[in-house]
Short mmCIF file of C-alpha atoms and ligand atoms in Angstrom, two decimals:
data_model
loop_
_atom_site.label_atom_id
_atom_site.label_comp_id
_atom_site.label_asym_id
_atom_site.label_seq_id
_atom_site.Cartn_x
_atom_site.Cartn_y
_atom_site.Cartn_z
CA UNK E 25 -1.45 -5.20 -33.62
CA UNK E 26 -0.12 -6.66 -30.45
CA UNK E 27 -2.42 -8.88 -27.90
CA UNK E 28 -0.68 -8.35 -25.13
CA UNK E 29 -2.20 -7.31 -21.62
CA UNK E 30 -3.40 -3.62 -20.94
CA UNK E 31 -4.25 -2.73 -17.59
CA UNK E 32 -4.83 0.55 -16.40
CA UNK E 33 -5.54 1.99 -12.76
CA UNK E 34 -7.76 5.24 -12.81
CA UNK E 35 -8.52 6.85 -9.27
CA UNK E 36 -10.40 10.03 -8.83
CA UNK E 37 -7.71 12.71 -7.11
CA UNK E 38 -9.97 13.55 -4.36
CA UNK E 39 -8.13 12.78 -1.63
CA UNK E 40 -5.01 10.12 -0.58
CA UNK E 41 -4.86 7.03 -1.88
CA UNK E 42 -6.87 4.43 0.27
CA UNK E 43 -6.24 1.09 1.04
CA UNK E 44 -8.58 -0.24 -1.32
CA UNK E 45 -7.77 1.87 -4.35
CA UNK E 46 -4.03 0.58 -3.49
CA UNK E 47 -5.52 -3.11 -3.32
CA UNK E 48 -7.15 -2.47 -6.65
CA UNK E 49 -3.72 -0.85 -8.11
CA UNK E 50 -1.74 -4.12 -6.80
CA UNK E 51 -4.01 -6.86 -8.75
CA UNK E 52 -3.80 -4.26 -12.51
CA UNK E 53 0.05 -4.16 -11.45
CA UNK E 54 0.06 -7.57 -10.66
CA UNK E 55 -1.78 -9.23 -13.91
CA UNK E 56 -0.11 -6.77 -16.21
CA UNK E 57 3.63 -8.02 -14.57
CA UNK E 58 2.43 -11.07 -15.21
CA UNK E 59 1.35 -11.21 -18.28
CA UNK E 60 4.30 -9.21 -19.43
CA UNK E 61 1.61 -6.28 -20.25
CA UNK E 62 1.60 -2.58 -19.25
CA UNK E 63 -0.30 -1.14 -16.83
CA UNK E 64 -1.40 2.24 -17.16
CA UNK E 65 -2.42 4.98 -14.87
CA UNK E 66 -4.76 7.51 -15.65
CA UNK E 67 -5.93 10.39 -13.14
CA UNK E 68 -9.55 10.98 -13.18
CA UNK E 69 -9.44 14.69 -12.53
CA UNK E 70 -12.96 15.56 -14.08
CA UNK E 71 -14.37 17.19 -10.98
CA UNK E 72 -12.27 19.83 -10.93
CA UNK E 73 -14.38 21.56 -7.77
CA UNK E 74 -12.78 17.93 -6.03
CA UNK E 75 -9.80 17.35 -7.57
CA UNK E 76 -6.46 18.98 -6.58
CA UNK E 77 -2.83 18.36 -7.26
CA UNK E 78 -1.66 17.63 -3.85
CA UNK E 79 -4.31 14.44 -4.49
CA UNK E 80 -2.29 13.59 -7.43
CA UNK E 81 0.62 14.14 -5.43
CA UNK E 82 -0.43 11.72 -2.83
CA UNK E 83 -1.55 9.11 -5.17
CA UNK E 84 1.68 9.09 -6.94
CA UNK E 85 3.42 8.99 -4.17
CA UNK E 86 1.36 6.20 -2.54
CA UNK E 87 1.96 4.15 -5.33
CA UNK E 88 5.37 4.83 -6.01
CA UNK E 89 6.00 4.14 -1.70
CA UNK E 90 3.95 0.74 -2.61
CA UNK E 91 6.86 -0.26 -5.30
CA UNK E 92 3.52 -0.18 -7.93
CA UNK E 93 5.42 1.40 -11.30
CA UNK E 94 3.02 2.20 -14.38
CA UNK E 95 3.69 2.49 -17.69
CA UNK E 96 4.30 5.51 -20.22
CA UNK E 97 3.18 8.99 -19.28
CA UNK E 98 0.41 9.60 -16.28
CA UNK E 99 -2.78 10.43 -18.42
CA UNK E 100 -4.74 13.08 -17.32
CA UNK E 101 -8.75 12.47 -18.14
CA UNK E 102 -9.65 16.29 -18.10
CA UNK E 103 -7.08 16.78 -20.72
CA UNK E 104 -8.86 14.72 -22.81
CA UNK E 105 -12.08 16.53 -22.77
CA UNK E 106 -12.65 17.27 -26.14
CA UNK E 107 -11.72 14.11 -27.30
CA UNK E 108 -15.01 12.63 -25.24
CA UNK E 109 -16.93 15.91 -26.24
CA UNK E 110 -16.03 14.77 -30.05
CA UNK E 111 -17.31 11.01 -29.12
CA UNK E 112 -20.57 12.01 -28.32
CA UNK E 113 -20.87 14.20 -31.54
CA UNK E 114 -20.03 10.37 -33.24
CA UNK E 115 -23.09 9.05 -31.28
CA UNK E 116 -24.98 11.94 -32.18
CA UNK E 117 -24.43 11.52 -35.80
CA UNK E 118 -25.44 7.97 -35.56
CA UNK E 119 -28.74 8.48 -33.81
CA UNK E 120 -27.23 6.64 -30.86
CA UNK E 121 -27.20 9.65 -28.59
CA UNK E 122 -29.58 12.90 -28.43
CA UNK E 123 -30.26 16.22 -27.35
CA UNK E 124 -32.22 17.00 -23.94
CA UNK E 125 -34.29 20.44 -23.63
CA UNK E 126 -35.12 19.21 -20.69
CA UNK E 127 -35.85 22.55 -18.06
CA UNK E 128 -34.21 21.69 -14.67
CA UNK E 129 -37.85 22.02 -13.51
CA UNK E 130 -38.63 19.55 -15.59
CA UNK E 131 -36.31 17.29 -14.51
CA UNK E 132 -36.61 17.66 -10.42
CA UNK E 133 -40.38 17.44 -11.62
CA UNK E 134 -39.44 13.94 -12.86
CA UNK E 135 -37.08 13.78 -9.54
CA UNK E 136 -40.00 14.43 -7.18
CA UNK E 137 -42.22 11.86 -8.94
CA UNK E 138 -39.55 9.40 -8.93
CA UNK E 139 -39.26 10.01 -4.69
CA UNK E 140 -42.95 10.12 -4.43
CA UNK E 141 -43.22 6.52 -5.84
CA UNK E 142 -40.04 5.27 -3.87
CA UNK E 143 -38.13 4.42 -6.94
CA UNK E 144 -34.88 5.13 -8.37
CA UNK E 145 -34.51 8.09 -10.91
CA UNK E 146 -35.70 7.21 -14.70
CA UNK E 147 -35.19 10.11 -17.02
CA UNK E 148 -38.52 9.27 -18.73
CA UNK E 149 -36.99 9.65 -22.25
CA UNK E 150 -39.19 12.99 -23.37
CA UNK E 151 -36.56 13.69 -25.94
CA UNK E 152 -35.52 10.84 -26.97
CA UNK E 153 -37.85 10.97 -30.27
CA UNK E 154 -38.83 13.89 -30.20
CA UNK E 155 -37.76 16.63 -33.43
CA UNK E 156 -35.42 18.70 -31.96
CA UNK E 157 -37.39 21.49 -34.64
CA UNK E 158 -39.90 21.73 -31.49
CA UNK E 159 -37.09 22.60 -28.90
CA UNK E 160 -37.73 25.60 -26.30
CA UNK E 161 -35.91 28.86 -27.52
CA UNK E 162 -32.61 29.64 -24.55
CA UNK E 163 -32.51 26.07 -23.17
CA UNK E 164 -28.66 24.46 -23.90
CA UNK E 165 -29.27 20.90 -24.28
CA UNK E 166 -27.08 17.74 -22.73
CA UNK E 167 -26.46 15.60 -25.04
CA UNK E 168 -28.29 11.31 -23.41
CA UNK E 169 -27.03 8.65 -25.01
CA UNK E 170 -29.94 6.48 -26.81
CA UNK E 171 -30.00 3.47 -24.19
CA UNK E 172 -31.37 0.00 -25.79
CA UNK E 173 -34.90 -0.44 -23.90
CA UNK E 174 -35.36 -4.23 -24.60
CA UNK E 175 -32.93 -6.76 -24.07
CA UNK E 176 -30.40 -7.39 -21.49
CA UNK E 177 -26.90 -6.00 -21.22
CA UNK E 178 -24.66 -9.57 -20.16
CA UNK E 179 -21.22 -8.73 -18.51
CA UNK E 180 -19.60 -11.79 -18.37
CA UNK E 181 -16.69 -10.68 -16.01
CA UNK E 182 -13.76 -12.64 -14.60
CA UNK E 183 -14.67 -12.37 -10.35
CA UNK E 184 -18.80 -12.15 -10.76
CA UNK E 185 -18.93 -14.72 -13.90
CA UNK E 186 -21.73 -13.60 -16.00
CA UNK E 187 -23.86 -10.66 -14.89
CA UNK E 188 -27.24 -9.64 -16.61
CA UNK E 189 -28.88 -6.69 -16.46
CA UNK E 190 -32.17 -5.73 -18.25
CA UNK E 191 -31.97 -2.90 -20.20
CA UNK E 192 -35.09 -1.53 -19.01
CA UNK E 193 -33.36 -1.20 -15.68
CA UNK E 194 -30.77 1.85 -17.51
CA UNK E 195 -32.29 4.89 -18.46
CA UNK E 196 -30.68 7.37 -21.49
CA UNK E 197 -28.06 8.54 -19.21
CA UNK E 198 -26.34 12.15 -19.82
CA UNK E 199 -22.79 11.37 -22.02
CA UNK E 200 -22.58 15.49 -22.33
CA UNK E 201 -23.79 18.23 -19.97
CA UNK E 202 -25.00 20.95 -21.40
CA UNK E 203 -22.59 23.26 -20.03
CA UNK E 204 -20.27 21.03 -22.70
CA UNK E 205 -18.59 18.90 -20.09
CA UNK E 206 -18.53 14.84 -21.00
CA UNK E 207 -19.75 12.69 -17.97
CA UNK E 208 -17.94 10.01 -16.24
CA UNK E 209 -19.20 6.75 -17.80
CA UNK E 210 -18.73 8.11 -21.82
CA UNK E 211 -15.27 9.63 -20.56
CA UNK E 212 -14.30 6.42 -19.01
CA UNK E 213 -14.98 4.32 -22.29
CA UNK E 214 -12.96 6.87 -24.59
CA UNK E 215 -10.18 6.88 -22.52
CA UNK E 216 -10.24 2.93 -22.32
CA UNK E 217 -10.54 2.22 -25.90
CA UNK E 218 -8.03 4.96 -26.69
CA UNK E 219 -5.60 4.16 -24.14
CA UNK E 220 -6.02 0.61 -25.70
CA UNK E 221 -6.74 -0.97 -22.14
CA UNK E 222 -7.65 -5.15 -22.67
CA UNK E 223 -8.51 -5.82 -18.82
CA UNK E 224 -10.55 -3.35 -16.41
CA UNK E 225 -9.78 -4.30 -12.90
CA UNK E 226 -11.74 -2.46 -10.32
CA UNK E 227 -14.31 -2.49 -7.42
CA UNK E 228 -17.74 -4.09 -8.12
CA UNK E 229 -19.00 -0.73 -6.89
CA UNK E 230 -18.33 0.13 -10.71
CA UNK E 231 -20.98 -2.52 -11.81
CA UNK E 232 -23.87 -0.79 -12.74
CA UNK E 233 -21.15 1.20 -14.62
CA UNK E 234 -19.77 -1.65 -16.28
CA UNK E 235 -23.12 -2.64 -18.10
CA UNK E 236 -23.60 1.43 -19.24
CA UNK E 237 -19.96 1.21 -20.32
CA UNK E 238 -20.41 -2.00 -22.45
CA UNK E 239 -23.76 0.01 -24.07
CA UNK E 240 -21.73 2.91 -24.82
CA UNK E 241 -19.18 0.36 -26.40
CA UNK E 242 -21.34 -1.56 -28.32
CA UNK E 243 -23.25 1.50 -29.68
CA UNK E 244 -19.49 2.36 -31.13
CA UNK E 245 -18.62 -0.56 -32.54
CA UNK E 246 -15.74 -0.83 -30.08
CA UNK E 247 -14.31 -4.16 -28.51
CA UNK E 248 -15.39 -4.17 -24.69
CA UNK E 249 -12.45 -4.78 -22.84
CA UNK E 250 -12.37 -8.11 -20.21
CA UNK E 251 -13.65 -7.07 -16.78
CA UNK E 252 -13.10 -8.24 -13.69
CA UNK E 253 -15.08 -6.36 -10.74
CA UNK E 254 -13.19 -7.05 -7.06
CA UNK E 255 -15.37 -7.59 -3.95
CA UNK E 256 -14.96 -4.80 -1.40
CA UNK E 257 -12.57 -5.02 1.53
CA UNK E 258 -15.12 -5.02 4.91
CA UNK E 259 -13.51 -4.47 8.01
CA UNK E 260 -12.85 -7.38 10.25
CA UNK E 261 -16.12 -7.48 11.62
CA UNK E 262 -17.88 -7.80 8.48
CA UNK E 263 -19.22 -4.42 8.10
CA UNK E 264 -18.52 -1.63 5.40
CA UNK E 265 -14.75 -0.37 5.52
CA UNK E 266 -14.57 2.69 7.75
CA UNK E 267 -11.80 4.19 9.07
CA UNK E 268 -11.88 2.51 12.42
CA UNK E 269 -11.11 -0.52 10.39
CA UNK E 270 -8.45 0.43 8.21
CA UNK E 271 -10.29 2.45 5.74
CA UNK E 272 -7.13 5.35 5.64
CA UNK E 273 -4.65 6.30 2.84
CA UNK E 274 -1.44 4.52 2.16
CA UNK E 275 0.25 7.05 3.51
CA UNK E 276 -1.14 6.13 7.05
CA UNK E 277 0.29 2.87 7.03
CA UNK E 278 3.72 4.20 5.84
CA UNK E 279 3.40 5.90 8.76
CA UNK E 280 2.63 3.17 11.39
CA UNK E 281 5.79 1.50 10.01
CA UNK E 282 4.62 -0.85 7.77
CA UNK E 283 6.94 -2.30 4.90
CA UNK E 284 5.78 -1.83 1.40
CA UNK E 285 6.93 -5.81 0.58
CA UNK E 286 4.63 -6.68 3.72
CA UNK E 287 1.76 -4.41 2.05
CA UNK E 288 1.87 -5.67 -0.97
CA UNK E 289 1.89 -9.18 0.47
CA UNK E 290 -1.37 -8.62 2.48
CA UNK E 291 -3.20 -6.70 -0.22
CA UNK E 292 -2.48 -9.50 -2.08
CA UNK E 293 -4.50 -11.87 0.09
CA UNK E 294 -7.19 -9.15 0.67
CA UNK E 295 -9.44 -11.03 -2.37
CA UNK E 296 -7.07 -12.89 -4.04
CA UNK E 297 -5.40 -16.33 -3.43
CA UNK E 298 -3.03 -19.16 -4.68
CA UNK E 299 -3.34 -22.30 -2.71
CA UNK E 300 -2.87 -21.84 0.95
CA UNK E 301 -0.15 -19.67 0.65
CA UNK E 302 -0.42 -16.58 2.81
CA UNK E 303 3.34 -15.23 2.63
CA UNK E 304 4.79 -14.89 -0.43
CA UNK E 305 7.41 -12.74 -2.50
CA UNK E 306 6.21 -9.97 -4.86
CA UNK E 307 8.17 -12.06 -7.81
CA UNK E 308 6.08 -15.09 -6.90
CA UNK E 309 2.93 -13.23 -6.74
CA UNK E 310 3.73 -11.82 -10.20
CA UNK E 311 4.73 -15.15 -11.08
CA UNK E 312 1.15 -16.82 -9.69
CA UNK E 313 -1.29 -14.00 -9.94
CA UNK E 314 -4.84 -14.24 -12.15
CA UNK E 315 -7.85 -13.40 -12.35
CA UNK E 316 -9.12 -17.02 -11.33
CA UNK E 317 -7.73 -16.24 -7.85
CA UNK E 318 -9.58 -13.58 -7.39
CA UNK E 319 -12.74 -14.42 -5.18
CA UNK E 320 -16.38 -14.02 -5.14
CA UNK E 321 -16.96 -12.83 -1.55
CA UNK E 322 -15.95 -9.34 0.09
CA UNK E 323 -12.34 -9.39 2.11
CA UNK E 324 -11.98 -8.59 5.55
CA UNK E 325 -9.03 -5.97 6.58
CA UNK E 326 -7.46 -7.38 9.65
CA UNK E 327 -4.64 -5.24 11.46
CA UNK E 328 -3.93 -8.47 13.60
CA UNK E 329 -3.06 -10.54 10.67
CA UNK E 330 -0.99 -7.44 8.97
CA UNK E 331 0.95 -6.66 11.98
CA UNK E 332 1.93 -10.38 11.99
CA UNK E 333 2.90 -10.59 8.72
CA UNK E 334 4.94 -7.40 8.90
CA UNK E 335 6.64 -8.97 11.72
CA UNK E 336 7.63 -11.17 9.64
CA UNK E 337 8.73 -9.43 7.11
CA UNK E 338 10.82 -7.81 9.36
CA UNK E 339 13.15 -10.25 10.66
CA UNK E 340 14.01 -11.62 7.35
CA UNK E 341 15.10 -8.39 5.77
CA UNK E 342 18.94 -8.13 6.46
CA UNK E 343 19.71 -5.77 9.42
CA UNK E 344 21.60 -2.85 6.79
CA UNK E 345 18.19 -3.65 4.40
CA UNK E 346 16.46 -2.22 7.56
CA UNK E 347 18.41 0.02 8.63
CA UNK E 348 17.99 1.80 5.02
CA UNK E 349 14.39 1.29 5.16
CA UNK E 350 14.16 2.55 8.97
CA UNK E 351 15.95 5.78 7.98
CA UNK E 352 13.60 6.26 5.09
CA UNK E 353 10.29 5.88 7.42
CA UNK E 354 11.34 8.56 10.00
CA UNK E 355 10.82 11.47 8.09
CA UNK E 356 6.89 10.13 8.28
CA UNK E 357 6.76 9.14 11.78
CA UNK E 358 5.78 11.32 14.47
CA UNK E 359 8.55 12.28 16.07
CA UNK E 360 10.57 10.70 13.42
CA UNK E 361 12.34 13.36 12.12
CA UNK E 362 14.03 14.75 15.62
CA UNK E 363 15.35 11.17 15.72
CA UNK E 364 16.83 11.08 12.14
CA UNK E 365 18.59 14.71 12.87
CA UNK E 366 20.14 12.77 15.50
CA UNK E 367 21.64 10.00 13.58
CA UNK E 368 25.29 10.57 12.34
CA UNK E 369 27.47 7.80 11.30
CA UNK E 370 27.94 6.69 14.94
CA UNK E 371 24.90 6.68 15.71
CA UNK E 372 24.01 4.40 12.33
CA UNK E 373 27.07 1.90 13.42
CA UNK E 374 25.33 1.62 16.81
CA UNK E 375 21.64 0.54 15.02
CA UNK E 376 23.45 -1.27 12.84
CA UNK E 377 24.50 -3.21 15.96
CA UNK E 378 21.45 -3.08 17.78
CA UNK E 379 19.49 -4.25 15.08
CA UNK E 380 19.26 -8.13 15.43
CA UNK E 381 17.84 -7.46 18.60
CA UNK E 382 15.50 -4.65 17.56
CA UNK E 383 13.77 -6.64 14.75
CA UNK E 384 13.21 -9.83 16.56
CA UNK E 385 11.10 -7.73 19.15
CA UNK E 386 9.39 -5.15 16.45
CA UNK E 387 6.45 -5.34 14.32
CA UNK E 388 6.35 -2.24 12.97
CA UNK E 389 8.95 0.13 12.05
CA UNK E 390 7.23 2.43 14.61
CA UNK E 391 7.81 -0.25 17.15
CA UNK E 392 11.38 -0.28 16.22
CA UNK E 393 11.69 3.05 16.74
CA UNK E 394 10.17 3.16 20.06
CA UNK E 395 12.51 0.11 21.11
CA UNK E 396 15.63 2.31 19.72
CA UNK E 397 15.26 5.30 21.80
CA UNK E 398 17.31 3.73 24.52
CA UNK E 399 20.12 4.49 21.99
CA UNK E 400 19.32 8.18 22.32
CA UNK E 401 18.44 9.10 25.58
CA UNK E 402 20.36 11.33 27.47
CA UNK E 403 21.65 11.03 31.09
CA UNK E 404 20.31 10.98 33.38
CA UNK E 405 17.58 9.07 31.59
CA UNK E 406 14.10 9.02 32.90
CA UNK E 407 12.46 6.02 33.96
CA UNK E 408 9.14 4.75 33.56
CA UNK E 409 6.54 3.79 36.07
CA UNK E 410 7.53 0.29 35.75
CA UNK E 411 11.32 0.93 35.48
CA UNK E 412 11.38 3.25 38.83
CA UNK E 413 9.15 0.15 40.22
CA UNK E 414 11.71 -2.54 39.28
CA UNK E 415 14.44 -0.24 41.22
CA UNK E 416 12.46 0.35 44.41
CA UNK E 417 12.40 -3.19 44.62
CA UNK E 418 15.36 -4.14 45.27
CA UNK E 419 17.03 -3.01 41.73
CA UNK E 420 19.31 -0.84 42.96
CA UNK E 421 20.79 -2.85 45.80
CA UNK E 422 21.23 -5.49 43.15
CA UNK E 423 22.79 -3.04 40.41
CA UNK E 424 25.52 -2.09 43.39
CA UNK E 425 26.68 -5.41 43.56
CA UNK E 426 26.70 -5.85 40.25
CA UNK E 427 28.90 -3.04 39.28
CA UNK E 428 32.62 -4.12 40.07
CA UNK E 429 31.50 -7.54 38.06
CA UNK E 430 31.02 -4.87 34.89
CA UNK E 431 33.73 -2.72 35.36
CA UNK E 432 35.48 -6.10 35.23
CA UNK E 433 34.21 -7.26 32.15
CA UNK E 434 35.24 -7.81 28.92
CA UNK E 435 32.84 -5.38 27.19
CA UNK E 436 31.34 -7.97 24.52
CA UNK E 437 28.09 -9.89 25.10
CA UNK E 438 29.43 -13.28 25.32
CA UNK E 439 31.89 -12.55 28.45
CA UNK E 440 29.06 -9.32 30.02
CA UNK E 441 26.33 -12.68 30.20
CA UNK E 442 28.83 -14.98 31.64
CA UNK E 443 29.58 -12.44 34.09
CA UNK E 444 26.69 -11.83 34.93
CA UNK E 445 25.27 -15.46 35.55
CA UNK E 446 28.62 -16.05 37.24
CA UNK E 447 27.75 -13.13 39.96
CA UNK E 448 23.92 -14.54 40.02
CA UNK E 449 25.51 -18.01 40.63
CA UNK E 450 27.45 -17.09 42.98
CA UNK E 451 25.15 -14.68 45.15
CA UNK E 452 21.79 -17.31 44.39
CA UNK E 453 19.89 -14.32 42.77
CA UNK E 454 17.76 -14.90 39.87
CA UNK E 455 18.99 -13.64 36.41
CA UNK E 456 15.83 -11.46 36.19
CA UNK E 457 16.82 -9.65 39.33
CA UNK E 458 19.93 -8.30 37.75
CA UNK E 459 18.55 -8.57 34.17
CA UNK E 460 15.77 -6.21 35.08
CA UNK E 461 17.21 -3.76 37.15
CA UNK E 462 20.04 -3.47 34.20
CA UNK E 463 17.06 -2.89 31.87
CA UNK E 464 15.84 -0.22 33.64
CA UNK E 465 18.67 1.67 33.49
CA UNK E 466 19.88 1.24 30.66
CA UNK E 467 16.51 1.56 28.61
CA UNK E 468 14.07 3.76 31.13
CA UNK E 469 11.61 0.68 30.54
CA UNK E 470 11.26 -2.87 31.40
CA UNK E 471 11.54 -3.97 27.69
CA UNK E 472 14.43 -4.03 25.32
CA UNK E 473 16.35 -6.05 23.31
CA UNK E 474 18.68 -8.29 24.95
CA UNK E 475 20.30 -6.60 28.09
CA UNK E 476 23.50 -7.88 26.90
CA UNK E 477 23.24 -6.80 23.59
CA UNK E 478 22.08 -3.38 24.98
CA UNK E 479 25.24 -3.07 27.28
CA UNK E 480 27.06 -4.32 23.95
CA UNK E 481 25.56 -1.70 21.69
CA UNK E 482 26.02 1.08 24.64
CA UNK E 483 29.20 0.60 24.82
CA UNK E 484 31.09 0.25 28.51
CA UNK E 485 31.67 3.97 29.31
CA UNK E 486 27.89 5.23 28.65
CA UNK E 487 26.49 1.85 30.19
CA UNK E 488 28.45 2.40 33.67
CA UNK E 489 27.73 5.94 33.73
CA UNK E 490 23.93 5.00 33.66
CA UNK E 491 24.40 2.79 36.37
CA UNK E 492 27.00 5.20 38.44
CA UNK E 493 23.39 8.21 37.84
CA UNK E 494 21.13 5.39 39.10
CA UNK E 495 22.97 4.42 41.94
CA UNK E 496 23.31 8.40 42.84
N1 LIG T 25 -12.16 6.81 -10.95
C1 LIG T 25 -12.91 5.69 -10.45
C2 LIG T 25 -12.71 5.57 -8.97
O1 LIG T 25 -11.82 6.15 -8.43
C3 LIG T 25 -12.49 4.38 -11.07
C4 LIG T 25 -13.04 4.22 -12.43
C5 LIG T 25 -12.70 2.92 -13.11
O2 LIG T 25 -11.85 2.18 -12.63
O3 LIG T 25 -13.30 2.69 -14.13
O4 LIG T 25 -13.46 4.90 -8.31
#
């Protein structure tokens, strides 16, 4: 019998993975790392009308993009289907659980009287005693599971501390349709205990759940795991999550260029916290994360604060570090993979090059690539408004004189910059008037990297040929 920590993460394959199903993936990942547990994943593919495998698919792949691993084989919950079918036949047996003739007439009947007195849905336990000898002839019952009337169900969970709930608040909820198909809150405690899970981390959306769950525990004489029930992220004006805010699968912010280190960073701090400390390695999150730092109040998703951070993350990765993880984000960019079946080994030794300059100006990889195209344009290269601007006034007058000073040059940044302040110097024109001009040209924009690290990167022959096409 081991004690150590079992975690598991269990989303429903009905679409990507969002942001907050990866947030709630992180913290299992995180305490199970931690604790030197397992965490397990387990798909929760009962709806099959919902569930498909390009869902799986995506969640998978989200998770695996996030650098979230799980442990042993992914377990499939509809698989297990007669297992929870045989668990409710156990309940049965006991006289904890037991059959419902209800007629769906009957029960909208008990729906419409339920609406009519503006309260939530009680089945109104006809069945509960009743002898199943007096059962209508044709009707296929569900199977309720006998819910304790008095009392109070107590949850005492690690984020919410102790939660009670009266038990005349839960009614005898169905554990097994009658069409033989196990519902989600008996299926959920099988697979649990089975799957030998110690700690349930998840979204306090699953609290009402949680106190059904520990009934359906108690009632077979089965440990209830530890739970801790996360706050909701809210967007960053305090409302619900939508997708204005944020609300969008993983693989959106894969695709905006976001690094999975910087991700995992900022989930992090969505709800959970050590100290002050906002940026922090995964191996020291592993290293600090528990439940304790979980907190009490909902989490607000701000892009501002991740773009930042990415930022960050950014300029300390090493230039080839990016440059690997650059080529790996274009196949999900838009327009990403044109570039990438333009990058041969040149081409690679010239980002290599550029990079330093790229990734002090980027805060997304999508920025990056934006600021890289400069790299692949093709002469003539088209300006923007602003670029064409910066030549009408007075750029390409400037770009003339400068042009023997190039051809001149040693092509290397440290003697192109001195030759270029030396000709400012020398003719009393600001840098920026020759910097800018030189910018335009070279880039088709009036941003960039360093001009002298662009004319570096260029190389001399390309970077006087765009000047020779923009002084045609
Ligand atoms: N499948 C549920 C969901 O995606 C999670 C259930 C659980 O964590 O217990 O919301």
């Amino acid at each position: 019998m081991s004690s150590s920590v079992i975690t598991r993460f269990a989303p429903s394959p009905t679409g990507f993975l969002h942001i907050g199903g990866g947030r709630t993936a992180l913290f299992n990942w995180a305490y199970a790392r931690n604790r030197g547990g397992k965490m397990l994943l387990r798909i929760e593919d009962t709806d099959r009308e919902r569930s498909t495998p390009e869902a799986v698919d995506a969640i998978l792949d989200g998770l695996t993009w996030l650098g979230l691993d799980w442990d042993g084989e992914v377990v499939s919950q509809f698989a297990r289907a007669s297992r929870h079918r045989e668990v409710a036949e156990i309940l049965l047996a006991k006289g904890l659980a037991y059959r419902c003739y209800c007629t769906p007439e009957e029960l909208l009947a008990m729906r419409e009287k339920a609406e009519a007195e503006k309260r939530p849905l009680r089945y109104d336990g006809t069945w509960r005693d009743r002898d199943p000898a007096t059962a209508p002839a044709g009707i296929k019952p569900a199977i309720r599971f006998k819910a304790p009337q008095q009392g109070e169900t107590v949850i005492e969970d690690h984020v919410q501390s102790r939660v009670v709930i009266q038990n005349k608040e839960l009614d005898d909820l169905i554990i097994l349709r009658s069409d033989g198909n196990p519902t989600y809150n008996l299926s959920v405690v099988v697979d649990d205990h089975d799957m030998g899970v110690t700690h349930i981390i998840r979204g306090s959306d699953h609290l009402t759940n949680a106190a059904r769950q520990t009934q359906i525990y108690k009632a077979m004489g089965w440990h209830v795991p530890e739970m801790a029930h996360i706050p909701l992220i809210h967007g960053a004006d305090g409302a619900k999550l939508s997708k204005r805010h944020g609300a969008l699968g993983v693989e959106a912010y894969r695709a905006m260029g976001y690094l999975p280190e910087a991700m995992r960073n900022y989930l992090a701090r969505l709800g959970w916290s050590h100290g002050d400390d906002e940026i922090f390695s995964t191996e020291q999150m592993i290293s600090w994360f528990d439940l304790d730092g979980i907190g009490k109040s909902p989490s607000r998703f701000d892009f501002v604060k991740l773009e930042n951070l990415n930022g960050h993350y950014m300029r300390q990765t090493p230039d080839a570090d990016l440059l690997a993880a650059f080529l790996a984000f274009l196949p999900h960019a838009a327009g990403g993979p044109e570039m990438l079946a333009r990058i041969d080994s040149d081409m690679r030794a010239k980002l290599l090059r550029a990079m330093p300059g790229l990734k002090e100006r980027a805060k997304t990889l999508l920025e990056l690539m934006k600021s890289a195209q400069f790299l692949f344009a093709e002469r003539p290269i088209a300006l923007d408004d602003k670029a064409k601007q910066i030549m009408a006034d007075g750029g390409v007058a400037a770009l003339r004189g400068l042009l023997p000073i190039l051809e001149a040059a040693d092509w290397n940044v440290h003697s192109l910059e001195a030759a270029v302040k030396a000709h400012a110097e020398a003719t009393g024109t600001k840098l920026g008037k020759l910097a800018q001009p030189l910018r335009a040209t070279m880039t088709g924009t009036n941003t960039s990297p360093g001009i002298f690290d662009v004319l570096d990167v260029l190389g001399r022959e390309e970077s006087l040929n765009r000047i020779a096409d923009a002084l045609k």
